[in-house]
XYZ file of C-alpha atoms in Angstrom:
317
model
C -205.544 119.529 196.809
C -204.727 119.438 200.585
C -203.300 115.883 200.217
C -201.143 116.868 197.320
C -199.896 119.915 199.132
C -198.876 117.908 202.185
C -197.401 115.123 200.092
C -195.288 117.417 197.969
C -192.631 118.380 200.565
C -192.205 114.744 201.535
C -191.723 113.838 197.896
C -189.199 116.570 197.372
C -187.134 115.802 200.555
C -185.087 113.013 198.910
C -184.362 115.226 195.802
C -183.239 118.091 198.157
C -180.944 115.671 199.967
C -179.403 114.559 196.793
C -178.707 117.923 195.746
C -177.185 119.153 199.046
C -175.160 116.020 199.512
C -171.508 116.848 198.836
C -170.078 115.210 195.839
C -166.421 114.343 196.495
C -165.913 112.989 193.051
C -165.995 116.376 191.585
C -163.128 117.634 193.819
C -161.141 114.512 192.936
C -161.620 114.995 189.120
C -160.590 118.777 189.481
C -157.638 117.715 191.588
C -156.461 115.171 189.064
C -156.894 117.583 186.197
C -155.065 120.253 188.184
C -152.115 117.828 188.792
C -152.076 116.874 185.135
C -151.684 120.582 184.060
C -149.615 121.963 186.942
C -147.061 119.292 187.358
C -145.229 119.813 183.998
C -145.272 123.579 184.664
C -143.671 122.991 188.141
C -141.149 120.557 186.635
C -140.106 123.055 183.909
C -139.840 125.950 186.525
C -137.559 123.729 188.764
C -135.449 122.836 185.638
C -134.989 126.578 184.936
C -133.905 127.753 188.501
C -132.085 124.611 189.719
C -128.622 123.891 188.426
C -126.781 120.755 189.642
C -123.947 121.556 192.120
C -124.811 125.302 191.986
C -128.262 125.469 193.805
C -130.909 127.894 192.894
C -130.279 130.537 190.296
C -132.467 132.816 188.182
C -130.054 133.566 185.346
C -132.419 131.969 182.870
C -135.024 134.611 183.634
C -132.658 137.583 184.228
C -131.102 137.141 180.784
C -134.294 136.922 178.775
C -134.722 140.572 178.082
C -131.115 140.962 176.951
C -131.171 137.765 174.789
C -130.404 138.476 171.092
C -133.721 138.537 169.174
C -136.199 138.209 172.011
C -137.822 141.675 171.802
C -137.882 141.660 167.879
C -139.327 138.191 167.756
C -142.040 138.955 170.337
C -143.021 142.219 168.772
C -143.232 140.579 165.374
C -145.412 137.725 166.675
C -147.789 140.230 168.406
C -147.911 142.483 165.302
C -148.741 139.381 163.090
C -151.493 138.436 165.654
C -153.023 141.853 165.722
C -153.157 142.038 161.788
C -154.361 138.379 161.608
C -157.324 139.208 163.961
C -158.166 142.324 162.117
C -158.163 140.615 158.647
C -160.039 137.507 159.866
C -162.724 139.513 161.474
C -163.123 141.816 158.431
C -163.595 138.765 156.215
C -165.868 136.463 158.387
C -168.271 139.047 160.088
C -169.703 140.645 157.009
C -169.804 137.212 155.174
C -171.688 135.621 158.090
C -173.917 138.607 158.388
C -174.757 138.446 154.656
C -175.439 134.692 154.897
C -177.904 135.260 157.748
C -179.750 137.789 155.544
C -179.426 135.783 152.348
C -180.670 132.396 151.172
C -179.992 129.491 153.588
C -178.290 127.501 150.979
C -175.166 129.830 151.218
C -174.608 128.901 154.795
C -173.368 125.463 154.047
C -170.981 126.896 151.298
C -169.453 129.335 153.604
C -169.146 126.708 156.396
C -167.380 124.315 153.951
C -165.007 127.025 152.715
C -164.092 128.011 156.280
C -163.506 124.549 157.350
C -161.202 123.578 154.546
C -157.984 124.542 156.518
C -158.851 121.693 158.931
C -158.669 119.255 156.101
C -155.440 120.567 154.438
C -152.263 120.027 156.542
C -150.132 123.085 157.488
C -147.241 121.392 155.671
C -149.194 121.171 152.537
C -150.222 124.758 152.716
C -146.807 126.121 153.353
C -145.523 124.004 150.434
C -147.892 125.634 148.142
C -147.205 129.103 149.341
C -143.391 128.520 148.979
C -143.929 127.190 145.448
C -145.973 130.340 144.489
C -143.372 132.688 146.086
C -140.527 130.967 143.929
C -142.673 130.878 140.840
C -143.882 134.490 141.024
C -140.487 136.496 140.600
C -139.421 134.339 137.856
C -142.587 134.920 135.678
C -143.468 138.497 136.777
C -140.016 140.063 136.945
C -140.943 142.568 134.200
C -144.266 143.569 135.712
C -145.322 145.633 138.776
C -146.329 142.382 140.491
C -142.535 141.716 141.036
C -142.453 144.387 143.713
C -145.512 142.905 145.292
C -143.957 139.413 145.681
C -140.807 141.105 147.313
C -143.018 143.288 149.586
C -145.138 140.347 151.101
C -141.827 138.730 152.129
C -140.386 141.620 153.999
C -138.730 140.330 157.087
C -139.727 143.203 159.253
C -143.394 142.392 158.746
C -144.096 139.504 156.430
C -147.441 139.934 155.068
C -147.491 136.482 153.611
C -147.633 135.163 157.201
C -150.698 137.202 157.893
C -152.298 135.792 154.878
C -151.361 132.223 155.867
C -152.394 132.702 159.472
C -155.676 134.100 158.428
C -156.352 130.877 156.482
C -155.521 128.790 159.313
C -157.638 130.744 161.774
C -160.800 130.711 159.625
C -162.361 127.591 161.140
C -161.930 128.869 164.665
C -163.296 132.441 163.845
C -166.104 130.939 162.018
C -167.227 128.682 164.606
C -167.168 131.384 167.294
C -169.010 133.978 165.375
C -171.445 131.559 163.952
C -172.534 130.466 167.513
C -172.818 134.163 168.605
C -175.060 134.917 165.480
C -177.347 131.889 166.180
C -178.324 133.640 169.428
C -179.147 136.930 167.729
C -182.182 137.712 165.533
C -180.058 139.299 162.853
C -182.843 139.987 160.211
C -185.164 141.649 162.746
C -182.297 143.966 164.113
C -181.125 144.706 160.561
C -184.635 145.584 159.275
C -185.451 147.778 162.333
C -181.986 149.513 161.843
C -182.589 150.173 158.110
C -186.147 151.563 158.821
C -184.516 154.025 161.263
C -182.227 155.219 158.493
C -179.015 153.584 159.441
C -176.536 152.634 156.755
C -175.343 149.116 156.348
C -171.935 150.114 157.959
C -173.812 151.573 160.906
C -175.875 148.419 161.170
C -172.874 146.211 161.457
C -170.910 148.597 163.850
C -173.668 149.832 165.977
C -176.124 146.873 166.051
C -174.547 143.500 165.223
C -170.989 143.848 166.737
C -172.273 144.911 170.185
C -174.297 141.643 170.385
C -171.289 139.582 169.458
C -168.846 140.930 171.999
C -168.117 137.632 173.726
C -167.934 135.905 170.274
C -165.453 138.446 169.065
C -163.293 137.980 172.140
C -163.283 134.261 171.750
C -162.361 134.423 168.167
C -159.539 136.983 168.905
C -158.051 134.773 171.617
C -158.110 131.717 169.488
C -156.418 133.472 166.658
C -153.863 135.118 169.053
C -153.113 131.663 170.508
C -152.704 130.164 167.016
C -150.383 132.908 165.803
C -147.988 132.945 168.994
C -147.720 129.124 168.810
C -147.391 128.514 165.193
C -143.989 127.169 164.035
C -144.388 125.164 160.892
C -145.376 127.854 158.394
C -142.946 130.493 159.685
C -139.997 128.126 159.925
C -140.272 126.664 156.391
C -140.829 130.113 154.968
C -137.575 131.242 156.592
C -139.045 133.961 159.091
C -138.260 134.212 162.689
C -141.311 135.000 164.957
C -141.473 134.081 168.594
C -142.196 130.322 168.347
C -139.236 129.947 165.827
C -137.015 131.985 168.065
C -137.651 129.698 171.084
C -136.751 126.635 169.108
C -133.604 128.449 167.740
C -132.410 129.458 171.244
C -133.119 125.972 172.779
C -129.981 124.602 171.037
C -127.690 126.826 172.939
C -129.559 127.980 176.039
C -131.934 125.098 177.094
C -132.915 126.723 180.440
C -133.557 130.052 178.808
C -135.770 128.528 176.205
C -137.853 126.816 178.798
C -138.084 129.929 180.782
C -139.163 131.936 177.716
C -141.827 129.255 177.095
C -143.165 129.600 180.589
C -143.179 133.422 180.260
C -145.080 132.875 176.789
C -147.783 130.946 178.643
C -148.146 133.656 181.268
C -148.379 136.318 178.551
C -150.902 134.204 176.614
C -152.972 133.880 179.895
C -152.788 137.562 180.652
C -154.095 138.457 177.154
C -156.790 135.677 177.611
C -157.951 137.585 180.750
C -157.997 140.924 178.937
C -160.031 139.504 176.001
C -162.390 137.610 178.360
C -162.971 140.754 180.435
C -163.672 142.695 177.194
C -165.934 139.944 175.947
C -168.003 139.263 179.222
C -168.818 142.891 179.708
C -172.531 143.328 180.175
C -174.105 143.619 176.758
C -176.826 146.306 176.472
C -180.254 144.765 176.146
C -181.063 147.507 173.573
C -178.812 149.188 170.975
C -179.085 152.888 170.171
C -179.196 153.595 166.340
C -178.657 157.157 165.223
C -181.585 158.268 163.205
C -180.924 159.761 159.708
C -180.680 163.588 159.628
C -181.320 163.938 163.443
C -179.226 163.950 166.638
C -181.831 161.574 168.297
C -181.489 157.884 168.847
C -184.010 155.216 168.256
C -183.929 152.139 170.594
C -184.035 148.851 168.932
C -184.639 145.938 171.220
C -182.072 142.971 171.042
C -185.042 140.608 170.501
C -188.357 141.324 168.937
C -190.394 138.522 170.614
C -193.476 139.908 172.393
C -193.922 139.009 176.156
C -196.092 136.008 176.739
C -199.628 136.604 178.092
C -200.108 135.443 181.724
C -201.696 132.172 182.181
C -204.898 132.250 184.001
C -205.121 130.262 187.374
C -208.284 128.150 187.931
C -210.434 129.765 190.641
C -208.708 133.219 190.413
C -210.192 134.756 187.306
């Protein structure tokens, strides 16, 4: 034992040296990646502030707020993003929880259904939607559904875009929430909550969702980025959210369109920081579930795995 004890530090010395040795290749890779992403942004910024024969000017940025359609298009995109996030989470969260509690065969079915938007091109999706929107009023003009077809195409808030964006966001929302649910013992938590008298809605809101905080934030950000940058569906359906407005302005005000694109990146990054801050908050190791008919709370552990017994050490029993 003494020989092993004295030989162990000598054997570990090369390993420690390799670990503490500076690895310059990491810095080089990070520098190259930084240049790859930062150089186009700097070039775009220089294009917006430098005018030949005039020098530096910030007219492209000062005229953004007063530009025709900027506020309306940005507010429309943010409203569509909020509605899409809410609808996608309302559809996917209960479905995945039910799948975790139901037969395992349903997992493959739900996964295939949620992954179908990755197979169908957006141009094919918007073509089908446009065909239905043209076909509906002609065949339902004498029924109450006629007003429904008109209401979903309201330019102030096109519900049809929310439905289309929800379909496009399903793969990203499913992947994010499925990864979070794999780390949670859903059957144990649900059974413990139900034994305490909690309803199914209380189980989802008070038990499941707090354990999926980071997954919900990731799904929300991916959906937000998709809605703010989506152009094909909105353009072909004739609506004018933020991405379509940028392309429209680029024909007359090239510098302003590039400036707006840079600002949209900053807005997206700011929202990413907000969502990541909300998602990385310290999750409680135990969730309080209100007991039925009482004002008390029963603490249900996030994991129901018993602690491992200590391993006996030879010679120290």
